[in-house]
Structures are given as C-alpha cells and as structure tokens.
Amino acid sequence: MDSIIDRKKVSSQVLERIKDNIKSGEFPAGEKLPSEMELARQFGVSRAPIREALSILSASGIVESRQGGGSRVNAVPLVDMLEQIPYDVVKVEEVHDLLEMRSVIEVEAAAFAAVRHTSAEEEELKEALEEFSKTVADQKEVGAQADFSFHRVILKAARNPFLEQTMNNVSGLLQKALDYSLSQNVGRQEKREEVYEEHQVIYEAFCRRDPEAARTAMRTHLENARRKLGDTRVDH
C-alpha cells in the first residue's frame, strides 16, 4: 500500500512541476514537450509517473499527444486555468469508469423516461435545459450543476427506483466528474454549444415520447464525453 501511495505522490509532484513549467513559459504553448525519458531525467524519477502526469494533461486538453510519440502544449486559454482543475480530487481513470457506467444505465433510462414521464417532469427537464443554456452563454460558468439536474430528471422519470438509487449512491463523484469534464470546455465556445445541442436532442426525443431516439441521443452524448476525455474503450 505504501508503494502505491508513494507512486501517486510522485506523479502528483511531477504533474505540478510540468504545470509550473507550462505557466512560466519554460514549456511554451505550441511547442513540443521533452520526451518522457528526458522529463524523467530532469525530474529524477522513473518514466511511470511521467506517463501518468502526461495522460492527465492530455485528457484535459492542455497537452496533445501526437501519433508516433511526443506531446505538444496546446495554445488554449485553459493553460491560464490550471489551478482551477481539480486533478487531486478526480482522476481521469475514475471519470472513464464512471462515464462507462453511466452509458450502461442512462442509455436505457432515457428510453424508459421517454415513455413513462409525466407532464410535470417534462417541464422540469425544460427548466434544467434552460439553466444549462444560461451556463453556455456565461464563460465563467462550468455548468456541472445544471447538467446534473438535467440527467437526474431523466433518471427519476424512468420510473425504476433501483436505477435512480444506483446513481444517487455515486452522486458526489458524479458531480465532481461532471465538473471535471465540463471544465475542459471553458474557453471553447464551440465545444460548449455542442454539449448543449446534445442535451437539446435528448430533450426533444423525451418530449416526443420516442424511446429509440432518446436511447440513441443519450448514447451519442455519453460516448462523445468519453472520447473527449481520452477513453479508448468507447469504440471497442
């Protein structure tokens, strides 16, 4: 157990060092990062914590991993927001696993909800979508709470208490994961609008009481989120 804890401490320290070097300009935006071997030599560590730190930065859109090896610092405003991203709370592997579980549960829940929802729940979903729309227009808002509310209405409307309770049991992690995922879009208006449009498609299928369309829309939405965060299991 101590070795695992020590390894995590090392990778966290490496992550902080790389973040500091990006912010200071030592690793300039648009330029290629040193190789894993060179970073390991500079920081006096093995390549394992280097790889862990780079995977988190890549999933966050701060660096871009290139085919054939190597990583490049992305020239995006997210570089200025490094301190706001909760790396120490949410690990990208946890987000991958949680989104995979959501795909298993919420895709079918969306189909059930399309058939079983009440008119009051239709109004609730509309209100949640409108709140999410406001966050898209406000560049200071991440939108995690509005997103969470939207999906929670659908789970409630599915009329299966076991599905709803399963998601309630992980609601804390789910909200952190949503915050992590949506924070990757801050400063990227096109991406924010794409996510909103995915919610809009789900809402429209819900209101039409079209279970197949709702199922497809929810699957597309969650698979897009997984791809964005680098989950290579989506298409396998």
Coordinates of C-alpha atoms in Angstrom, one line a residue:
M1 CA 0.0 0.0 0.0
D2 CA 2.8 2.4 0.9
S3 CA 4.4 1.9 -2.6
I4 CA 1.1 2.8 -4.3
I5 CA 0.7 5.9 -2.1
D6 CA 4.3 6.9 -2.8
R7 CA 3.9 6.5 -6.6
K8 CA 0.8 8.7 -6.5
K9 CA 2.7 11.3 -4.6
V10 CA 5.5 11.3 -7.1
S11 CA 3.1 11.5 -10.1
S12 CA 1.3 14.4 -8.4
Q13 CA 4.6 16.2 -7.8
V14 CA 5.6 15.6 -11.5
L15 CA 2.2 17.0 -12.6
E16 CA 2.7 20.2 -10.5
R17 CA 6.2 20.6 -12.0
I18 CA 5.0 20.3 -15.5
K19 CA 2.1 22.7 -14.9
D20 CA 4.5 25.2 -13.4
N21 CA 6.8 24.9 -16.4
I22 CA 3.9 25.5 -18.8
K23 CA 2.7 28.5 -16.9
S24 CA 6.2 30.0 -16.7
G25 CA 6.8 29.5 -20.4
E26 CA 9.6 27.0 -20.0
F27 CA 7.4 24.6 -21.9
P28 CA 5.9 27.2 -24.4
A29 CA 2.4 26.8 -25.9
G30 CA 2.6 25.3 -29.3
E31 CA 6.0 23.7 -28.7
K32 CA 6.8 20.0 -28.3
L33 CA 7.5 18.8 -24.7
P34 CA 10.7 17.0 -23.9
S35 CA 10.4 13.2 -24.3
E36 CA 9.3 11.0 -21.4
M37 CA 12.9 9.9 -21.0
E38 CA 14.2 13.5 -20.9
L39 CA 11.5 14.6 -18.4
A40 CA 12.3 11.6 -16.2
R41 CA 16.0 12.6 -16.2
Q42 CA 15.1 16.3 -15.5
F43 CA 12.8 15.4 -12.6
G44 CA 14.9 12.5 -11.3
V45 CA 12.0 10.0 -11.4
S46 CA 11.1 6.9 -13.4
R47 CA 9.0 7.1 -16.6
A48 CA 5.8 5.8 -14.9
P49 CA 4.9 9.0 -13.1
I50 CA 5.8 11.0 -16.1
R51 CA 3.3 9.0 -18.2
E52 CA 0.6 9.4 -15.6
A53 CA 1.0 13.1 -15.4
L54 CA 1.0 13.5 -19.2
S55 CA -2.1 11.3 -19.5
I56 CA -4.0 13.7 -17.2
L57 CA -2.8 16.8 -19.1
S58 CA -3.7 15.1 -22.4
A59 CA -7.2 14.2 -21.2
S60 CA -7.7 17.8 -20.1
G61 CA -6.7 19.3 -23.4
I62 CA -3.7 21.1 -22.0
V63 CA -1.2 19.0 -24.0
E64 CA -1.8 17.0 -27.2
S65 CA -0.3 13.5 -27.6
R66 CA 1.0 13.0 -31.1
Q67 CA 0.9 9.8 -33.1
G68 CA 4.4 8.2 -33.1
G69 CA 5.2 9.7 -29.7
G70 CA 5.8 13.0 -28.1
S71 CA 3.4 15.7 -26.7
R72 CA 2.9 19.3 -27.6
V73 CA 1.5 22.1 -25.3
N74 CA -1.8 23.3 -26.7
A75 CA -2.1 27.1 -27.2
V76 CA -5.5 27.4 -25.5
P77 CA -6.8 29.6 -22.6
L78 CA -7.1 26.5 -20.4
V79 CA -3.3 27.0 -19.6
D80 CA -4.3 30.0 -17.6
M81 CA -6.8 28.0 -15.6
L82 CA -4.6 25.2 -14.4
E83 CA -5.1 25.9 -10.7
Q84 CA -8.9 25.5 -11.1
I85 CA -8.8 22.0 -12.5
P86 CA -9.3 19.5 -9.6
Y87 CA -6.6 16.9 -10.5
D88 CA -6.1 15.9 -6.9
V89 CA -9.8 15.1 -6.5
V90 CA -10.8 13.5 -9.7
K91 CA -8.6 11.1 -11.6
V92 CA -9.2 10.7 -15.3
E93 CA -9.4 6.9 -15.0
E94 CA -12.2 7.3 -12.5
V95 CA -14.0 9.6 -14.9
H96 CA -13.6 7.0 -17.7
D97 CA -15.1 4.3 -15.5
L98 CA -17.9 6.5 -14.3
L99 CA -18.9 7.5 -17.8
E100 CA -18.9 3.9 -18.8
M101 CA -21.2 3.0 -16.0
R102 CA -23.4 5.9 -17.0
S103 CA -23.6 4.6 -20.5
V104 CA -24.8 1.2 -19.2
I105 CA -27.5 2.8 -17.0
E106 CA -28.6 6.1 -18.6
V107 CA -28.9 5.0 -22.2
E108 CA -31.8 2.6 -21.3
A109 CA -33.1 5.0 -18.6
A110 CA -33.5 7.7 -21.3
A111 CA -35.6 5.2 -23.3
F112 CA -37.8 4.3 -20.3
A113 CA -38.2 8.0 -19.4
A114 CA -39.3 9.0 -22.9
V115 CA -42.3 6.6 -22.4
R116 CA -43.0 6.9 -18.7
H117 CA -42.5 10.6 -17.8
T118 CA -45.2 12.9 -16.6
S119 CA -46.1 16.4 -17.9
A120 CA -44.6 17.8 -14.8
E121 CA -41.3 16.1 -15.4
E122 CA -41.3 17.4 -19.0
E123 CA -41.5 20.9 -17.5
E124 CA -38.7 20.0 -15.1
L125 CA -36.5 18.9 -17.9
K126 CA -37.2 22.0 -19.9
E127 CA -36.2 24.2 -16.9
A128 CA -33.0 22.2 -16.4
L129 CA -32.2 22.6 -20.1
E130 CA -32.8 26.4 -19.9
E131 CA -30.5 26.6 -16.9
F132 CA -27.8 24.7 -18.8
S133 CA -28.3 27.1 -21.7
K134 CA -27.6 30.1 -19.4
T135 CA -24.3 28.5 -18.4
V136 CA -23.2 28.0 -22.0
A137 CA -23.6 31.8 -22.6
D138 CA -21.6 32.6 -19.4
Q139 CA -17.9 31.9 -19.9
K140 CA -17.4 31.9 -16.1
E141 CA -19.8 29.1 -15.6
V142 CA -18.8 25.4 -15.9
G143 CA -22.5 24.2 -15.8
A144 CA -22.0 21.0 -13.8
Q145 CA -25.0 21.6 -11.5
A146 CA -27.4 22.3 -14.4
D147 CA -26.1 19.2 -16.3
F148 CA -26.5 17.1 -13.2
S149 CA -30.1 18.3 -12.7
F150 CA -31.0 17.5 -16.3
H151 CA -29.8 13.9 -16.1
R152 CA -31.4 13.5 -12.7
V153 CA -34.8 14.4 -14.1
I154 CA -34.4 11.7 -16.7
L155 CA -33.5 9.1 -14.1
K156 CA -36.4 9.9 -12.0
A157 CA -38.8 9.8 -15.0
A158 CA -37.5 6.3 -15.9
R159 CA -39.7 5.0 -13.0
N160 CA -37.2 2.5 -11.8
P161 CA -36.1 3.1 -8.2
F162 CA -33.1 0.8 -8.5
L163 CA -31.7 2.8 -11.4
E164 CA -32.3 6.1 -9.6
Q165 CA -30.8 4.8 -6.3
T166 CA -27.7 3.4 -8.1
M167 CA -26.9 6.8 -9.5
N168 CA -27.8 8.6 -6.2
N169 CA -25.2 6.4 -4.5
V170 CA -22.4 7.9 -6.7
S171 CA -23.9 11.4 -7.0
G172 CA -21.0 13.0 -5.2
L173 CA -18.4 11.5 -7.6
L174 CA -20.8 12.1 -10.5
Q175 CA -21.0 15.9 -9.8
K176 CA -17.2 16.1 -9.4
A177 CA -16.7 14.2 -12.7
L178 CA -19.2 16.5 -14.5
D179 CA -17.3 19.5 -13.2
Y180 CA -14.0 17.9 -14.4
S181 CA -15.5 17.0 -17.8
L182 CA -17.2 20.3 -18.5
S183 CA -14.3 22.4 -17.3
Q184 CA -12.4 21.1 -20.3
N185 CA -14.8 23.2 -22.5
V186 CA -14.3 26.5 -20.6
G187 CA -12.9 28.9 -23.2
R188 CA -14.0 26.7 -26.1
Q189 CA -17.4 28.1 -27.0
E190 CA -18.0 25.7 -29.9
K191 CA -17.5 22.7 -27.6
R192 CA -19.8 24.2 -25.0
E193 CA -22.5 24.7 -27.7
E194 CA -22.1 21.1 -29.0
V195 CA -22.7 19.7 -25.5
Y196 CA -25.8 21.9 -25.1
E197 CA -27.1 20.7 -28.5
E198 CA -26.6 17.1 -27.4
H199 CA -28.9 17.8 -24.4
Q200 CA -31.4 19.5 -26.7
V201 CA -31.6 16.4 -28.9
I202 CA -32.2 14.3 -25.8
Y203 CA -34.9 16.7 -24.6
E204 CA -36.7 16.7 -27.9
A205 CA -36.8 12.9 -28.1
F206 CA -38.1 12.8 -24.5
C207 CA -40.9 15.2 -25.3
R208 CA -41.9 13.2 -28.4
R209 CA -42.0 10.1 -26.2
D210 CA -39.7 8.4 -28.7
P211 CA -37.7 5.8 -26.8
E212 CA -35.4 4.8 -29.6
A213 CA -34.4 8.4 -30.4
A214 CA -33.9 9.1 -26.7
R215 CA -31.7 6.0 -26.3
T216 CA -29.6 7.0 -29.4
A217 CA -29.3 10.6 -28.3
M218 CA -28.1 9.7 -24.8
R219 CA -25.6 7.1 -26.1
T220 CA -24.2 9.7 -28.5
H221 CA -23.9 12.3 -25.7
L222 CA -22.1 10.0 -23.3
E223 CA -19.8 8.4 -25.9
N224 CA -18.8 11.9 -27.1
A225 CA -17.9 12.8 -23.5
R226 CA -15.8 9.6 -23.1
R227 CA -13.9 10.3 -26.4
K228 CA -13.2 13.9 -25.4
L229 CA -11.6 12.6 -22.2
G230 CA -9.5 10.0 -24.0
D231 CA -11.3 6.8 -23.1
T232 CA -10.1 4.4 -25.8
R233 CA -12.6 1.8 -24.9
V234 CA -15.6 3.6 -26.5
D235 CA -15.2 2.1 -30.0
H236 CA -14.1 -1.4 -28.9

